[in-house]
Short mmCIF file of C-alpha atoms and ligand atoms in Angstrom, two decimals:
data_model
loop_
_atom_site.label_atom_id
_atom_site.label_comp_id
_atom_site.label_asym_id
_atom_site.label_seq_id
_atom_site.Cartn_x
_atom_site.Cartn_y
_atom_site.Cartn_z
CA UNK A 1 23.22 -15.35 -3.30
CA UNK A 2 23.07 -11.63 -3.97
CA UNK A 3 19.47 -10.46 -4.04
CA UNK A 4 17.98 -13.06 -1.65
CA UNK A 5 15.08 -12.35 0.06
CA UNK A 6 15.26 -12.66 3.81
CA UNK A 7 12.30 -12.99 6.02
CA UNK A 8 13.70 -10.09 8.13
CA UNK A 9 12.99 -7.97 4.53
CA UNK A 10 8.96 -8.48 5.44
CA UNK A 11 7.85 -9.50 1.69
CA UNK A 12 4.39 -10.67 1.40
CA UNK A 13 1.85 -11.45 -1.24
CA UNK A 14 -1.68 -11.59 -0.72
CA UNK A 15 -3.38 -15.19 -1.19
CA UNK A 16 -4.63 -13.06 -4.27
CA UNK A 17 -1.62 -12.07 -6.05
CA UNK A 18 -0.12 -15.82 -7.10
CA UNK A 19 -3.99 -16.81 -7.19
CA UNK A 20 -5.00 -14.70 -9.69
CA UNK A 21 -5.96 -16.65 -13.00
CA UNK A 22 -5.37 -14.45 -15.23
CA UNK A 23 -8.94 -13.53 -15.77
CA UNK A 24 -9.97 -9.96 -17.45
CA UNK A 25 -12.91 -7.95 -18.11
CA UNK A 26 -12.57 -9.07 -21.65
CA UNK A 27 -11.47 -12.72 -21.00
CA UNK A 28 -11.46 -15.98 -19.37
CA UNK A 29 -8.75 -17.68 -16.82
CA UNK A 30 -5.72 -18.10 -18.51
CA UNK A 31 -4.27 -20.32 -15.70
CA UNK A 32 -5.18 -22.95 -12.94
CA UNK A 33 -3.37 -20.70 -10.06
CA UNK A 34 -1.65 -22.31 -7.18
CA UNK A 35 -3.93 -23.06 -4.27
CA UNK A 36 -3.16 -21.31 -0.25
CA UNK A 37 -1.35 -24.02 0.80
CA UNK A 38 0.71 -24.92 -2.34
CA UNK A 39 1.40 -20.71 -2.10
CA UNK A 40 2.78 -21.18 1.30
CA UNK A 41 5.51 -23.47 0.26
CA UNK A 42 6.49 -21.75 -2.67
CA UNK A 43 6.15 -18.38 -0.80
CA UNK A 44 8.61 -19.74 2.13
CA UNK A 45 11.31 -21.23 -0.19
CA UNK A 46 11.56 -18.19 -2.29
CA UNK A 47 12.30 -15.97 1.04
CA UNK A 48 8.80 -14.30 1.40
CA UNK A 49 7.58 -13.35 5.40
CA UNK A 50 4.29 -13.51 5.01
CA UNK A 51 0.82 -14.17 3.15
CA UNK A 52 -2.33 -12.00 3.39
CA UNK A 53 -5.81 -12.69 2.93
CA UNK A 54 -9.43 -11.51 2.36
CA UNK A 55 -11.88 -13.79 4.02
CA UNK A 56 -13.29 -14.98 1.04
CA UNK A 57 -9.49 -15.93 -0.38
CA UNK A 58 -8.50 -18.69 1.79
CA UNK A 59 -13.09 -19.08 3.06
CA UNK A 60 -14.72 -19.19 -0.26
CA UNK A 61 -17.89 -17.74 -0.36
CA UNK A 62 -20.29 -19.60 1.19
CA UNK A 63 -18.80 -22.44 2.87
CA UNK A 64 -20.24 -24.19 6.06
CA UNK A 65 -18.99 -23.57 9.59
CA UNK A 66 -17.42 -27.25 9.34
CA UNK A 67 -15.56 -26.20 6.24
CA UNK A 68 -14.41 -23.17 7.71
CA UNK A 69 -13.19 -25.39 10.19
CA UNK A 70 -11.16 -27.57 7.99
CA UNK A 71 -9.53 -24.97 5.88
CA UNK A 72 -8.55 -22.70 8.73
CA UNK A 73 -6.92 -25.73 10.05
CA UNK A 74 -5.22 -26.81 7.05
CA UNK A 75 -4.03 -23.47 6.40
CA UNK A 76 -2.43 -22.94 10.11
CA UNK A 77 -0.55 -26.05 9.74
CA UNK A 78 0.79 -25.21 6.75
CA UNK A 79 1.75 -21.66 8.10
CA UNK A 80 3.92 -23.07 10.49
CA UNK A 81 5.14 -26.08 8.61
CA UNK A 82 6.74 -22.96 6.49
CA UNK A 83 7.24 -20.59 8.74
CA UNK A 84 4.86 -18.12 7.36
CA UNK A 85 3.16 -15.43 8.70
CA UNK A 86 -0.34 -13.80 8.16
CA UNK A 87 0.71 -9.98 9.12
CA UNK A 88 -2.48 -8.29 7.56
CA UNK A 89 -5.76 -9.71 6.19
CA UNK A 90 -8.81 -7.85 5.06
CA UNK A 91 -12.36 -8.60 3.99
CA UNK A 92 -14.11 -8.94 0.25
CA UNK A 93 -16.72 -6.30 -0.10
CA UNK A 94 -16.52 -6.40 -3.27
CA UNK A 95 -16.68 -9.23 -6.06
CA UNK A 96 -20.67 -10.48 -4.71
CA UNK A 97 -23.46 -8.44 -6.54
CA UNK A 98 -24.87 -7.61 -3.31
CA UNK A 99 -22.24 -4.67 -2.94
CA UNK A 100 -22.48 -3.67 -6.78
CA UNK A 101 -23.72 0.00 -5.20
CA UNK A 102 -21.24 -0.15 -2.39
CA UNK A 103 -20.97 -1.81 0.77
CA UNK A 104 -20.73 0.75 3.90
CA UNK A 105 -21.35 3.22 2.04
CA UNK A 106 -24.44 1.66 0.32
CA UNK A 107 -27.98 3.00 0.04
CA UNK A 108 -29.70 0.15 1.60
CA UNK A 109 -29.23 -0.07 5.24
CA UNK A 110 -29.47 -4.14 5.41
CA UNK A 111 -26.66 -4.06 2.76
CA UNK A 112 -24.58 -1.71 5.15
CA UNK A 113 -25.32 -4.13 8.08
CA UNK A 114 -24.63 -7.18 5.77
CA UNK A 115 -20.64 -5.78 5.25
CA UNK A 116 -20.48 -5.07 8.90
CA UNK A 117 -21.44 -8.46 9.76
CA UNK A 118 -18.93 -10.36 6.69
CA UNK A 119 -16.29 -8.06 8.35
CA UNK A 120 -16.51 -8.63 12.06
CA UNK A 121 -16.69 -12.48 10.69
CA UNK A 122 -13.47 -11.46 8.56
CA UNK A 123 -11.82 -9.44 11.36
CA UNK A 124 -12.24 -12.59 13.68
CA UNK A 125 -10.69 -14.89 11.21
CA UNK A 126 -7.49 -12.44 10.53
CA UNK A 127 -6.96 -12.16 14.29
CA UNK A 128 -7.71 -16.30 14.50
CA UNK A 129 -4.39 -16.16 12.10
CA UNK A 130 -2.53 -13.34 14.56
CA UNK A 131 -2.99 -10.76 11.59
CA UNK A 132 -1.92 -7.48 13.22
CA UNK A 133 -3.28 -4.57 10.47
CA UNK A 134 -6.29 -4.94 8.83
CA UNK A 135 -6.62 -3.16 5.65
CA UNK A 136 -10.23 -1.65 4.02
CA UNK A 137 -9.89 -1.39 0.45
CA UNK A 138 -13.83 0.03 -0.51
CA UNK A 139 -13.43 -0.89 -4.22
CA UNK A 140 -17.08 -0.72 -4.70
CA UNK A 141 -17.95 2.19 -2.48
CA UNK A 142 -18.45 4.87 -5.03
CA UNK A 143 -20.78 5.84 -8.08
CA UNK A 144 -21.09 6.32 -11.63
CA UNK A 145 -24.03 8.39 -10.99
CA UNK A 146 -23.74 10.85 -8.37
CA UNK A 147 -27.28 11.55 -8.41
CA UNK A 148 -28.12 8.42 -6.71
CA UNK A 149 -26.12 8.78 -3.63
CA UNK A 150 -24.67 12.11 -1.22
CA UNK A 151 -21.59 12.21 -1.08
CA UNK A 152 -21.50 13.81 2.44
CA UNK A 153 -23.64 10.82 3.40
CA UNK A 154 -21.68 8.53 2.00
CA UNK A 155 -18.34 9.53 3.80
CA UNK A 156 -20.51 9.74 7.49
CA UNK A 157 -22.00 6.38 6.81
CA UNK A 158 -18.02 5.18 6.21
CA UNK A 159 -17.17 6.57 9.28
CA UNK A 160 -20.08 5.29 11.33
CA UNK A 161 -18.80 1.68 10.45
CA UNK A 162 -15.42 2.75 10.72
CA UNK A 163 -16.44 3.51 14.55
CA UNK A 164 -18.41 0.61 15.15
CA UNK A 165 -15.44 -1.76 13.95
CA UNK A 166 -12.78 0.18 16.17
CA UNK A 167 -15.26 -0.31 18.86
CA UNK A 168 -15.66 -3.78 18.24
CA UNK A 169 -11.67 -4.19 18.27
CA UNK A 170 -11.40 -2.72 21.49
CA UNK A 171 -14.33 -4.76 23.21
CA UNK A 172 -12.41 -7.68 22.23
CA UNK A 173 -9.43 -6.99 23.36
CA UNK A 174 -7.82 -7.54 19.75
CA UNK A 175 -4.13 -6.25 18.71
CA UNK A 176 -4.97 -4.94 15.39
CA UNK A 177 -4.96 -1.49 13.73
CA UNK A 178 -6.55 -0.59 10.73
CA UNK A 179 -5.19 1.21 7.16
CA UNK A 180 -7.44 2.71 4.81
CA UNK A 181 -6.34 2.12 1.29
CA UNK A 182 -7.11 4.78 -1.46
CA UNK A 183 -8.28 4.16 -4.88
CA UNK A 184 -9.10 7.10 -7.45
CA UNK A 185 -11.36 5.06 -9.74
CA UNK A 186 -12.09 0.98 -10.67
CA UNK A 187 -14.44 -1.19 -9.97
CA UNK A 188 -16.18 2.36 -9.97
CA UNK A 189 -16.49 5.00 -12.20
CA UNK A 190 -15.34 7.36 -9.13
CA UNK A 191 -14.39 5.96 -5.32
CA UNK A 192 -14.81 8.34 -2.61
CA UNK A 193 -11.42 9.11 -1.00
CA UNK A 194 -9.52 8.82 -3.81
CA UNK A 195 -5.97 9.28 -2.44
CA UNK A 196 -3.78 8.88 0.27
CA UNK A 197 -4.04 12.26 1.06
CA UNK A 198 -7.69 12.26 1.17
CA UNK A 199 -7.55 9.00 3.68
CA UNK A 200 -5.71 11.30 5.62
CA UNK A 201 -7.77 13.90 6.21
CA UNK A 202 -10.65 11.59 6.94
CA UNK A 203 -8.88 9.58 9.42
CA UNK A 204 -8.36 12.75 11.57
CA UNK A 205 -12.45 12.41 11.80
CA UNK A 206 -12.77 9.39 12.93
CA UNK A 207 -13.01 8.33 16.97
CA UNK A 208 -10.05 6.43 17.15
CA UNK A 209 -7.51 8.10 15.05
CA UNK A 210 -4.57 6.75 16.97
CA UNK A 211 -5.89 3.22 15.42
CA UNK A 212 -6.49 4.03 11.76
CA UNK A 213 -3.43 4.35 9.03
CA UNK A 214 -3.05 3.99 5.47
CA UNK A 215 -1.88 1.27 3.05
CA UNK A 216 -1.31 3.21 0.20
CA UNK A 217 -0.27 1.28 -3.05
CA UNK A 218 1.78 2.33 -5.81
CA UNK A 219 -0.56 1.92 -9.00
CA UNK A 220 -3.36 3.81 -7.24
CA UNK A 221 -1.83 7.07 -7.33
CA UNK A 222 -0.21 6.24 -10.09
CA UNK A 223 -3.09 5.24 -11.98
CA UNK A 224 -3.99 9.12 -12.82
CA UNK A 225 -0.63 10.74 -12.56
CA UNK A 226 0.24 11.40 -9.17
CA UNK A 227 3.44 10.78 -7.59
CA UNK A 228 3.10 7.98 -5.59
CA UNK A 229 6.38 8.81 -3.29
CA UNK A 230 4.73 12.37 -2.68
CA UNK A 231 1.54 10.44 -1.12
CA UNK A 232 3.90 8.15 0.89
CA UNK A 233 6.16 11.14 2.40
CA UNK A 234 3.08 12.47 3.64
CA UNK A 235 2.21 9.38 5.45
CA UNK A 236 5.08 8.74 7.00
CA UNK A 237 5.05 12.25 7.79
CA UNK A 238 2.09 11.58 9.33
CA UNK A 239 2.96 8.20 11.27
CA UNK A 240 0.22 6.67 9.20
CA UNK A 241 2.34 4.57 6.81
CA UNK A 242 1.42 1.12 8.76
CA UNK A 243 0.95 -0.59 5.81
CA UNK A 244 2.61 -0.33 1.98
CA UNK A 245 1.36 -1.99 -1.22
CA UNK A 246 3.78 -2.60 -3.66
CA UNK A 247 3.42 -2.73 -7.41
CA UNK A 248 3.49 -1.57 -11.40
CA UNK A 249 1.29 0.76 -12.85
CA UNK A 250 1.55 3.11 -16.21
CA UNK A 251 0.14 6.32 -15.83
CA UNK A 252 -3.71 6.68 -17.24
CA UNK A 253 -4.22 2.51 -17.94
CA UNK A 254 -6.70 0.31 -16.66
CA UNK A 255 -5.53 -0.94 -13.34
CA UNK A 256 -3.00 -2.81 -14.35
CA UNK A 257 -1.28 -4.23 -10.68
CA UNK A 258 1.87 -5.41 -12.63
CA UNK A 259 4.68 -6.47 -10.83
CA UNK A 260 6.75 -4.28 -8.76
CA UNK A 261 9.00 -1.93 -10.66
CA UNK A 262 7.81 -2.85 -13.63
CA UNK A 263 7.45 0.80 -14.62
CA UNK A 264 8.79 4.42 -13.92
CA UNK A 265 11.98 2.70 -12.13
CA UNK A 266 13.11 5.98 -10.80
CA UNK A 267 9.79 6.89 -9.28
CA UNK A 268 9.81 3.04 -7.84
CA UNK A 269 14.07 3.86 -6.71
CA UNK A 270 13.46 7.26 -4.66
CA UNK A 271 10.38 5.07 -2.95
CA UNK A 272 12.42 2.37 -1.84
CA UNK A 273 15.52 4.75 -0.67
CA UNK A 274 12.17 6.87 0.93
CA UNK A 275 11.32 3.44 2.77
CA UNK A 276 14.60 2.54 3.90
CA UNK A 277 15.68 6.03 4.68
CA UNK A 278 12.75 6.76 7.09
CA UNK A 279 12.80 3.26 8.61
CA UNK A 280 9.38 2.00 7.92
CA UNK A 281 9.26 -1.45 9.59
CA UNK A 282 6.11 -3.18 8.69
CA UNK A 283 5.47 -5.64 5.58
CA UNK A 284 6.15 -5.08 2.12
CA UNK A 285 3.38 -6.35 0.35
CA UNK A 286 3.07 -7.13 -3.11
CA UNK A 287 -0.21 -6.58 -4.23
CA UNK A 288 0.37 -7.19 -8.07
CA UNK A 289 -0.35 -10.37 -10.10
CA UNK A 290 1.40 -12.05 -13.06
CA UNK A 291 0.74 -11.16 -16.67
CA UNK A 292 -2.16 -12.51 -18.34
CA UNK A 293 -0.05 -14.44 -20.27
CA UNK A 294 2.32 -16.36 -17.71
CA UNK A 295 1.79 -19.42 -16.93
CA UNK A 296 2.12 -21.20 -13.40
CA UNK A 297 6.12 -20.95 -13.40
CA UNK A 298 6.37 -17.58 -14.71
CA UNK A 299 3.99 -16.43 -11.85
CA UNK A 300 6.62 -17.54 -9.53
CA UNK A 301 9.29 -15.50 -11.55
CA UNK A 302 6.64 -12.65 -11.55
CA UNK A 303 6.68 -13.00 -7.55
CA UNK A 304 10.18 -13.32 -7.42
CA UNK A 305 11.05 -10.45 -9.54
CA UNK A 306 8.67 -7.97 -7.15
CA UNK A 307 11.12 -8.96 -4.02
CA UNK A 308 14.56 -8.67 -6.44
CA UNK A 309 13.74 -5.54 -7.61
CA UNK A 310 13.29 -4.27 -4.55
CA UNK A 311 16.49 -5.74 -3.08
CA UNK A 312 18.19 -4.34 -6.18
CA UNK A 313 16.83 -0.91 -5.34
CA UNK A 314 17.71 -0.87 -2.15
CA UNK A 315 20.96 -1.46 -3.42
CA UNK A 316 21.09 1.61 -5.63
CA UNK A 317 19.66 3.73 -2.61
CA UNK A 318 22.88 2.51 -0.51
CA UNK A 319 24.85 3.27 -3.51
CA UNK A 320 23.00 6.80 -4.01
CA UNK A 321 23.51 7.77 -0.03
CA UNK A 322 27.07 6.87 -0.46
CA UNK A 323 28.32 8.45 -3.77
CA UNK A 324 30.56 11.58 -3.05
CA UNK A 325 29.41 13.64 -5.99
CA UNK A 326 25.62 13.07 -5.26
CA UNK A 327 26.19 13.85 -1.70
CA UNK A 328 28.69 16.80 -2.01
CA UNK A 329 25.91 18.31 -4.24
CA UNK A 330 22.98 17.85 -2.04
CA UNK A 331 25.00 18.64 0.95
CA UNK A 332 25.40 22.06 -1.10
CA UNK A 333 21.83 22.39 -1.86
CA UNK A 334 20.89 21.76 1.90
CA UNK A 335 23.32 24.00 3.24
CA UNK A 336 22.24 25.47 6.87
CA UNK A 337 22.18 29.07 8.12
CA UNK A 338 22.70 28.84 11.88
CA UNK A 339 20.79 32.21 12.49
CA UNK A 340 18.13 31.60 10.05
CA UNK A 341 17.29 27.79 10.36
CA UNK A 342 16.13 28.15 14.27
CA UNK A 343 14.11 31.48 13.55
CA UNK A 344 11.98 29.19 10.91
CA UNK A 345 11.32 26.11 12.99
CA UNK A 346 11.16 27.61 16.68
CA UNK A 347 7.66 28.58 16.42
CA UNK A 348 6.29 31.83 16.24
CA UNK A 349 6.80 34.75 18.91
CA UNK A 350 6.64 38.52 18.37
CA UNK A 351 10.24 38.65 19.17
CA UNK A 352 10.80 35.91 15.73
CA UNK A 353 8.44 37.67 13.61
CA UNK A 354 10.48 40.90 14.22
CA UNK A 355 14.14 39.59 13.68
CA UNK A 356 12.26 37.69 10.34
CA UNK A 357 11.20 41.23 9.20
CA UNK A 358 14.53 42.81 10.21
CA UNK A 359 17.00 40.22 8.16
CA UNK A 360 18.55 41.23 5.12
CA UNK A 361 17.45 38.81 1.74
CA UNK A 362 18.23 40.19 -1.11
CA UNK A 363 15.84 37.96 -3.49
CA UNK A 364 17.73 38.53 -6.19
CA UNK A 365 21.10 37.10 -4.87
CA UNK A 366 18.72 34.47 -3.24
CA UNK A 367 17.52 33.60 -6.82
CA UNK A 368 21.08 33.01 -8.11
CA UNK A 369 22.06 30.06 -6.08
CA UNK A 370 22.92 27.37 -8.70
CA UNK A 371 20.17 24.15 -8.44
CA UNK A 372 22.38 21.78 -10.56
CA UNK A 373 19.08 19.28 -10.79
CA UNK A 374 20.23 18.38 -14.14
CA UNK A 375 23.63 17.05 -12.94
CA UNK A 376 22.15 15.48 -10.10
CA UNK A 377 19.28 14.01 -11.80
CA UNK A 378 21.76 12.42 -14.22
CA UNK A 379 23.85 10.99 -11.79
CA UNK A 380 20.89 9.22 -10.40
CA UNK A 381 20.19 8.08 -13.65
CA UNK A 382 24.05 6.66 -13.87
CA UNK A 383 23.43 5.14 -10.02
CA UNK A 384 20.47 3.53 -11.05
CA UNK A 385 21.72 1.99 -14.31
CA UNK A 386 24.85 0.53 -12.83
CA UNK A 387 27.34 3.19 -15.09
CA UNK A 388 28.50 4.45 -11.61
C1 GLT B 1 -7.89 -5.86 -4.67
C2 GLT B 1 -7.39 -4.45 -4.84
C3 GLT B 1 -6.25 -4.16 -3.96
C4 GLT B 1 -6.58 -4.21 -2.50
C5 GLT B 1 -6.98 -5.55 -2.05
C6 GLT B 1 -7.44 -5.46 -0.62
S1 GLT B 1 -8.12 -6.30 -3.07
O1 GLT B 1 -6.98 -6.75 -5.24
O2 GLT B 1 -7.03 -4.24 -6.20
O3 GLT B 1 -5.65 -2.95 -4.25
O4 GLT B 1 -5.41 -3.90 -1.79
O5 GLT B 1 -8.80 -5.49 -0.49
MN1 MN B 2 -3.90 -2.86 -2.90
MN1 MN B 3 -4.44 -2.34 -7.34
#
């Protein structure tokens, strides 16, 4: 069947994303969503790789050590009955009122020691499940009144449990890297870090760089008008993209996490060819949910959908990479200048800088090189809509 997922295509969905019940800030479940378990088997059959988790997904809140026990156990076997994996889990530092003013980033320091203690818990469980990246979404670690916290304290007091839990990692011997995802604004009226590139820049603070990546996701940047496949060339860039969440945003909503490719289809395209084209190997993750007004079937269509669409762009990125035109053009626009090209990307030496201010450029000839973005742009547009 054309468009089938295969597990060697790494799709996953968090336990999150076919549990959510339709709930808004303006309105009550809509749906009783599919428990972990009943996931898994629905997960495997359609072709997904994996499921991910926050502790408090698959633990609810609360539970005993016995129940722990029970679920975890429940869970594994079902893993394995299906031939599921858990590549990536994370913790919930969010939804309990004791983090409504942030969790490591918090004021009070027995709230700060509170997350570090649900996520060493949480980290132990992901690794109990062989989870490999662990991601920290810090949806609640920002303001809506910046007089009540500093900023610069704020990002150390990230960092300082940043450290600790690399530290902890390491004194137990666990396999298990760490991507920091970026969210401009909601739950809070501002997060700190609000982008990929801003994760970036912190993560060359940190003590253990080499261990800390980013799982940037779609509606995030997308959510106030960035371009999304901007942030993610600069991670891979980087070798920091160890993680990728996948989803549907418009521009300026509330956060919408609709399912993947959903909107801007040619911003959604050029990341998919940008994913396939650079070779990024780890999971795909959708971390969307089905409309509020799907019920239980149409959330598997909604989950389905995220993995065909991708599939299908992939498709148009193979199609794009081979098309003559397309490629004669860019092949055109790309054209190398064996004397010039080594001068820019050996490296600087007296003996460059001189030959640089020695060549002949005539800007204005320069400036009259045709950029036929308007034929090429079109012809993406005929690639993507199946006319060519
Ligand atoms: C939450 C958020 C996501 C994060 C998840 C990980 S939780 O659903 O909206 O973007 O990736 O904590
Ligand atoms: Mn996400
Ligand atoms: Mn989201």
């Amino acid at each position: 069947m054309p468009y089938m997922p295969q597990k060697s295509d790494k799709f996953t969905f968090g336990l999150w994303t076919f549990g959510n019940p339709g709930r808004d800030p303006f309105g009550s479940e809509t749906r009783v969503p599919p428990t972990p378990v009943e996931g898994v088997k629905k997960l495997s059959a359609l072709g997904a790789y994996g499921v991910n988790f926050h502790d408090n997904d698959l633990i609810p809140f609360g539970s005993t050590a016995n129940e722990r026990d029970a679920i975890v156990k429940e869970f594994k076997t079902a893993l394995s009955d299906y031939g599921l994996v858990v590549p990536m889990a994370t913790t919930n530092l969010f939804s309990h009122p004791v983090f409504k003013d942030g969790a490591f980033t918090s004021n009070d320091p027995k709230v700060r020691a509170y997350a570090l203690q649900k996520t060493i818990n949480a980290i132990d469980l992901g690794v109990e499940f062989g989870a490999k990246i662990y991601v920290f979404w810090g949806g609640r670690e920002g303001a809506e009144v910046d007089a009540g916290k500093d900023a610069v304290t704020a990002t150390k007091r990230f960092r300082d449990a940043l450290n600790f839990l690399a530290e902890y990692v390491k004194d137990n011997g666990y396999d298990l890297k760490f991507a920091l995802e970026a969210k401009p604004n909601e739950p809070r009226g501002d997060i700190y870090l609000p982008t990929t590139g801003a994760m970036l820049g912190f993560i060359s603070t940190l003590d253990y760089p080499e261990m800390v990546g980013v799982n940037p996701e779609y509606a995030h940047e997308t959510i106030s008008g960035l371009n999304f496949y901007h942030a993610v060339a600069q991670a891979i860039d980087a070798n920091k993209l160890f993680h990728i969440d996948l989803n549907g945003q418009k521009v300026g909503r509330f956060d919408q996490d609709l399912r993947f490719g959903q909107e801007d289809y040619k911003t959604n395209f050029f990341l998919v060819k940008l994913l396939e084209d650079k070779g990024y190997t780890g999971p795909k993750h959708f971390d969307a949910h089905a409309l509020r007004t799907s019920d239980v079937n149409d959330v598997w269509e909604f989950a389905k959908g995220c993995m065909r669409t991708y599939l299908i762009l992939k498709e148009k990125a193979q199609k794009f990479n081979s098309d003559p035109e397309i490629q004669g053009i860019l092949a055109e626009l790309n054209s190398p200048d064996a004397i010039i090209d080594p001068l820019l990307t050996g490296g600087y030496s007296k003996a460059a800088a001189q030959q640089i201010r020695h060549l002949s450029l005539d800007p204005s000839e320069l400036a009259n090189k045709p950029l036929p973005y308007e034929k090429l742009d079109q012809l993406t547009f005929e690639v993507l809509t199946g006319v060519r």
